[in-house]
Short mmCIF file of C-alpha atoms and ligand atoms in Angstrom, two decimals:
data_model
loop_
_atom_site.label_atom_id
_atom_site.label_comp_id
_atom_site.label_asym_id
_atom_site.label_seq_id
_atom_site.Cartn_x
_atom_site.Cartn_y
_atom_site.Cartn_z
CA UNK A 1 130.26 -0.50 28.70
CA UNK A 2 133.27 0.40 26.44
CA UNK A 3 136.49 -2.09 26.64
CA UNK A 4 139.63 -1.12 25.16
CA UNK A 5 141.99 -3.72 23.19
CA UNK A 6 144.53 -4.08 26.76
CA UNK A 7 141.40 -4.84 29.12
CA UNK A 8 140.86 -6.97 26.64
CA UNK A 9 144.38 -8.81 26.13
CA UNK A 10 144.73 -9.38 29.72
CA UNK A 11 140.94 -11.34 30.14
CA UNK A 12 142.17 -13.98 28.03
CA UNK A 13 145.74 -13.45 28.81
CA UNK A 14 145.56 -17.16 29.72
CA UNK A 15 143.74 -19.36 28.19
CA UNK A 16 146.61 -21.06 24.88
CA UNK A 17 143.91 -21.30 23.15
CA UNK A 18 144.41 -17.54 22.08
CA UNK A 19 148.01 -17.64 20.98
CA UNK A 20 146.38 -19.14 17.64
CA UNK A 21 144.47 -15.57 17.08
CA UNK A 22 146.90 -12.73 15.75
CA UNK A 23 146.92 -9.41 13.76
CA UNK A 24 143.39 -9.14 11.84
CA UNK A 25 142.20 -12.42 13.00
CA UNK A 26 142.64 -11.77 16.64
CA UNK A 27 141.39 -8.07 15.82
CA UNK A 28 138.24 -9.89 13.77
CA UNK A 29 137.91 -11.52 17.93
CA UNK A 30 138.70 -8.67 19.98
CA UNK A 31 135.13 -6.87 17.88
CA UNK A 32 133.89 -9.90 17.84
CA UNK A 33 133.25 -10.35 21.43
CA UNK A 34 132.95 -6.98 22.29
CA UNK A 35 129.38 -7.04 19.90
CA UNK A 36 128.59 -9.94 21.85
CA UNK A 37 128.66 -8.32 25.01
CA UNK A 38 126.79 -5.35 23.64
CA UNK A 39 124.02 -7.86 22.36
CA UNK A 40 123.95 -9.74 25.11
CA UNK A 41 122.46 -10.07 28.63
CA UNK A 42 125.49 -11.36 31.13
CA UNK A 43 123.38 -11.48 34.82
CA UNK A 44 124.75 -13.03 37.95
CA UNK A 45 123.12 -16.44 39.06
CA UNK A 46 122.77 -16.70 43.14
CA UNK A 47 124.24 -13.59 44.55
CA UNK A 48 127.47 -14.08 42.35
CA UNK A 49 129.89 -10.60 42.08
CA UNK A 50 131.44 -10.91 38.51
CA UNK A 51 133.81 -8.59 36.78
CA UNK A 52 134.25 -7.40 32.53
CA UNK A 53 137.33 -8.72 33.16
CA UNK A 54 135.35 -12.52 33.32
CA UNK A 55 132.87 -10.81 31.13
CA UNK A 56 135.32 -10.21 28.00
CA UNK A 57 136.98 -14.34 28.40
CA UNK A 58 133.65 -15.31 28.30
CA UNK A 59 133.31 -13.02 25.33
CA UNK A 60 136.09 -14.51 23.49
CA UNK A 61 135.52 -18.05 24.27
CA UNK A 62 132.18 -17.73 23.09
CA UNK A 63 133.05 -16.50 19.48
CA UNK A 64 136.59 -18.11 19.64
CA UNK A 65 134.18 -21.18 17.67
CA UNK A 66 131.64 -18.51 15.24
CA UNK A 67 134.64 -16.30 14.18
CA UNK A 68 134.57 -17.25 10.36
CA UNK A 69 130.33 -18.08 10.93
CA UNK A 70 129.88 -14.58 12.62
CA UNK A 71 127.44 -13.25 15.72
CA UNK A 72 124.47 -13.94 13.74
CA UNK A 73 124.76 -17.25 14.60
CA UNK A 74 123.98 -16.52 19.07
CA UNK A 75 120.94 -14.47 17.50
CA UNK A 76 117.12 -15.70 19.05
CA UNK A 77 118.57 -15.75 22.11
CA UNK A 78 119.96 -12.70 24.45
CA UNK A 79 120.94 -14.00 28.08
CA UNK A 80 123.57 -15.95 29.84
CA UNK A 81 123.92 -16.63 33.57
CA UNK A 82 126.58 -16.85 35.11
CA UNK A 83 127.55 -18.98 38.64
CA UNK A 84 130.10 -18.95 40.62
CA UNK A 85 130.31 -22.13 40.96
CA UNK A 86 128.18 -25.56 40.09
CA UNK A 87 124.47 -25.00 39.99
CA UNK A 88 121.56 -27.15 40.84
CA UNK A 89 118.59 -26.86 38.64
CA UNK A 90 115.08 -27.30 40.25
CA UNK A 91 113.80 -30.05 37.93
CA UNK A 92 114.68 -33.53 36.14
CA UNK A 93 118.10 -34.08 34.74
CA UNK A 94 117.22 -34.03 31.45
CA UNK A 95 113.82 -34.09 29.60
CA UNK A 96 113.45 -34.30 25.73
CA UNK A 97 111.71 -30.24 25.56
CA UNK A 98 115.34 -29.14 23.83
CA UNK A 99 116.87 -28.88 27.16
CA UNK A 100 121.01 -30.04 27.32
CA UNK A 101 122.13 -30.39 30.01
CA UNK A 102 126.59 -30.40 30.75
CA UNK A 103 128.84 -32.72 32.35
CA UNK A 104 128.79 -33.23 35.76
CA UNK A 105 127.68 -33.95 39.01
CA UNK A 106 126.69 -31.05 39.93
CA UNK A 107 125.61 -28.76 36.69
CA UNK A 108 128.57 -26.55 35.03
CA UNK A 109 126.92 -25.45 31.95
CA UNK A 110 123.66 -25.80 30.07
CA UNK A 111 122.15 -24.15 27.35
CA UNK A 112 118.30 -23.84 26.24
CA UNK A 113 116.66 -24.15 23.33
CA UNK A 114 116.08 -20.53 22.52
CA UNK A 115 116.40 -19.48 26.33
CA UNK A 116 119.78 -19.04 28.38
CA UNK A 117 123.36 -19.91 28.71
CA UNK A 118 124.29 -20.66 32.11
CA UNK A 119 127.95 -20.73 32.51
CA UNK A 120 129.69 -21.16 36.12
CA UNK A 121 132.54 -19.54 36.58
CA UNK A 122 134.47 -22.47 38.56
CA UNK A 123 134.61 -24.40 35.31
CA UNK A 124 134.98 -22.03 33.43
CA UNK A 125 138.48 -21.18 35.47
CA UNK A 126 139.38 -25.37 34.76
CA UNK A 127 138.99 -24.74 31.14
CA UNK A 128 142.51 -23.60 30.22
CA UNK A 129 143.94 -26.73 31.25
CA UNK A 130 143.76 -29.55 30.43
CA UNK A 131 142.05 -32.65 32.71
CA UNK A 132 144.46 -35.02 33.74
CA UNK A 133 144.16 -37.12 31.68
CA UNK A 134 145.07 -34.73 28.92
CA UNK A 135 141.44 -34.15 27.52
CA UNK A 136 139.88 -31.14 26.33
CA UNK A 137 137.65 -28.71 28.29
CA UNK A 138 135.86 -26.25 27.40
CA UNK A 139 132.27 -25.46 28.69
CA UNK A 140 132.25 -22.01 27.08
CA UNK A 141 132.85 -24.09 23.95
CA UNK A 142 130.30 -26.54 24.99
CA UNK A 143 127.60 -24.64 25.97
CA UNK A 144 128.12 -22.48 22.65
CA UNK A 145 127.97 -25.34 20.47
CA UNK A 146 124.60 -26.65 21.89
CA UNK A 147 123.59 -23.47 20.82
CA UNK A 148 124.96 -23.71 17.00
CA UNK A 149 123.73 -27.57 17.57
CA UNK A 150 120.72 -26.32 18.50
CA UNK A 151 119.54 -24.48 15.21
CA UNK A 152 118.82 -26.89 13.22
CA UNK A 153 116.36 -29.31 15.33
CA UNK A 154 116.78 -28.82 17.91
CA UNK A 155 119.87 -30.72 19.57
CA UNK A 156 120.95 -33.62 18.13
CA UNK A 157 124.36 -33.27 16.80
CA UNK A 158 124.22 -32.02 13.51
CA UNK A 159 123.67 -27.86 13.11
CA UNK A 160 122.97 -26.70 10.01
CA UNK A 161 125.19 -26.99 6.79
CA UNK A 162 127.10 -24.85 4.66
CA UNK A 163 126.51 -25.21 0.95
CA UNK A 164 129.35 -26.95 0.36
CA UNK A 165 129.19 -29.84 2.78
CA UNK A 166 126.65 -32.86 3.27
CA UNK A 167 124.64 -33.65 5.54
CA UNK A 168 124.33 -37.43 4.60
CA UNK A 169 128.53 -37.23 4.81
CA UNK A 170 128.16 -35.36 8.20
CA UNK A 171 125.87 -37.62 10.10
CA UNK A 172 127.53 -41.34 8.42
CA UNK A 173 131.24 -39.51 9.93
CA UNK A 174 130.01 -38.57 12.70
CA UNK A 175 127.68 -42.21 13.33
CA UNK A 176 130.95 -44.14 12.18
CA UNK A 177 132.95 -42.56 14.90
CA UNK A 178 131.05 -42.63 17.37
CA UNK A 179 130.41 -46.63 17.01
CA UNK A 180 134.11 -46.83 16.88
CA UNK A 181 134.66 -45.36 20.27
CA UNK A 182 131.81 -46.97 21.93
CA UNK A 183 133.51 -50.21 21.25
CA UNK A 184 137.03 -48.67 22.54
CA UNK A 185 134.67 -47.65 25.62
CA UNK A 186 133.72 -51.20 25.23
CA UNK A 187 137.13 -52.57 25.77
CA UNK A 188 138.10 -50.07 27.81
CA UNK A 189 140.81 -48.32 25.33
CA UNK A 190 141.45 -44.79 26.83
CA UNK A 191 138.89 -42.07 24.81
CA UNK A 192 140.82 -39.13 23.26
CA UNK A 193 137.89 -37.19 24.88
CA UNK A 194 135.81 -37.23 27.80
CA UNK A 195 133.42 -40.75 28.30
CA UNK A 196 130.66 -38.11 29.13
CA UNK A 197 130.94 -37.47 25.08
CA UNK A 198 128.64 -40.69 24.45
CA UNK A 199 125.51 -39.71 26.26
CA UNK A 200 123.81 -38.85 22.93
CA UNK A 201 124.33 -36.99 19.41
CA UNK A 202 124.31 -33.62 20.98
CA UNK A 203 126.92 -34.13 23.51
CA UNK A 204 129.52 -35.90 20.69
CA UNK A 205 129.08 -32.96 18.82
CA UNK A 206 129.71 -30.10 21.62
CA UNK A 207 132.95 -32.63 23.10
CA UNK A 208 133.96 -32.54 19.62
CA UNK A 209 134.34 -29.40 19.45
CA UNK A 210 136.03 -28.56 23.03
CA UNK A 211 138.42 -30.86 21.72
CA UNK A 212 138.44 -29.39 17.69
CA UNK A 213 139.44 -25.94 18.87
CA UNK A 214 141.23 -26.68 22.18
CA UNK A 215 143.60 -29.36 21.22
CA UNK A 216 143.39 -29.79 17.38
CA UNK A 217 146.37 -32.14 17.32
CA UNK A 218 145.27 -34.41 19.23
CA UNK A 219 141.54 -34.46 17.64
CA UNK A 220 143.12 -34.73 13.75
CA UNK A 221 145.20 -37.70 14.77
CA UNK A 222 142.69 -39.39 17.04
CA UNK A 223 139.81 -38.48 14.70
CA UNK A 224 140.82 -37.07 11.40
CA UNK A 225 137.87 -37.41 9.63
CA UNK A 226 135.75 -35.78 12.27
CA UNK A 227 138.25 -33.26 12.42
CA UNK A 228 138.05 -32.74 8.96
CA UNK A 229 134.08 -31.59 8.67
CA UNK A 230 134.62 -29.88 11.81
CA UNK A 231 137.23 -27.67 9.80
CA UNK A 232 134.13 -27.04 7.37
CA UNK A 233 131.23 -26.10 9.50
CA UNK A 234 133.75 -23.75 12.05
CA UNK A 235 135.40 -22.30 8.87
CA UNK A 236 138.79 -22.83 10.94
CA UNK A 237 141.56 -24.53 10.15
CA UNK A 238 143.09 -24.81 14.21
CA UNK A 239 146.24 -26.65 13.45
CA UNK A 240 147.39 -24.52 10.39
CA UNK A 241 147.33 -21.66 13.04
CA UNK A 242 149.28 -22.84 15.99
ZN1 ZN B 1 126.04 -30.46 26.64
#
């Protein structure tokens, strides 16, 4: 397959996050998205007839988190399964074998340890807008954040640390933020991210990642320490570039 820059621009035009990536960085993101589509296989779940534009958009959303990490961070698995809507897996909702489920009653996304990422196109389309409570929502970033998390000791909320990072600090900062949000939730205070974040440390990291890329101003304001560590991990400063 060969895509043009114009095809790519048109496919990602309605995703507000893209305004942040300009010049050299935008070119790098486009090239990475093209390489993503060469290395990965997007296949249809059910009989969904998806388009090239959909593939380009998914690849771009998947590559935003790893833009300054490298495509190798998605090695060791190959397939993205794309459904038209939510899908229902024929197995128990949550097991301890590395399967991580996404939010919602029907599943809108899922990432398997060393297996495929499964996505619902309907949910991806809801992604560009904040949900009614002004919270971030990006199922692609969510599921691919699980993939990064799984690179170290399974999905536990802690991806591999860079040499200049401390896993002890990561643990302390995320635990403190988690405890504070649990307390806020108990007192019915509004949270800066969806409640689903408080399901498990893995979901917490995935939802924090969605918030970091979609509405960084909220994350920096409400969770400055988590924001700082996510800047270090993703090697990006989403606010400076806005
Ligand atoms: Zn999840």
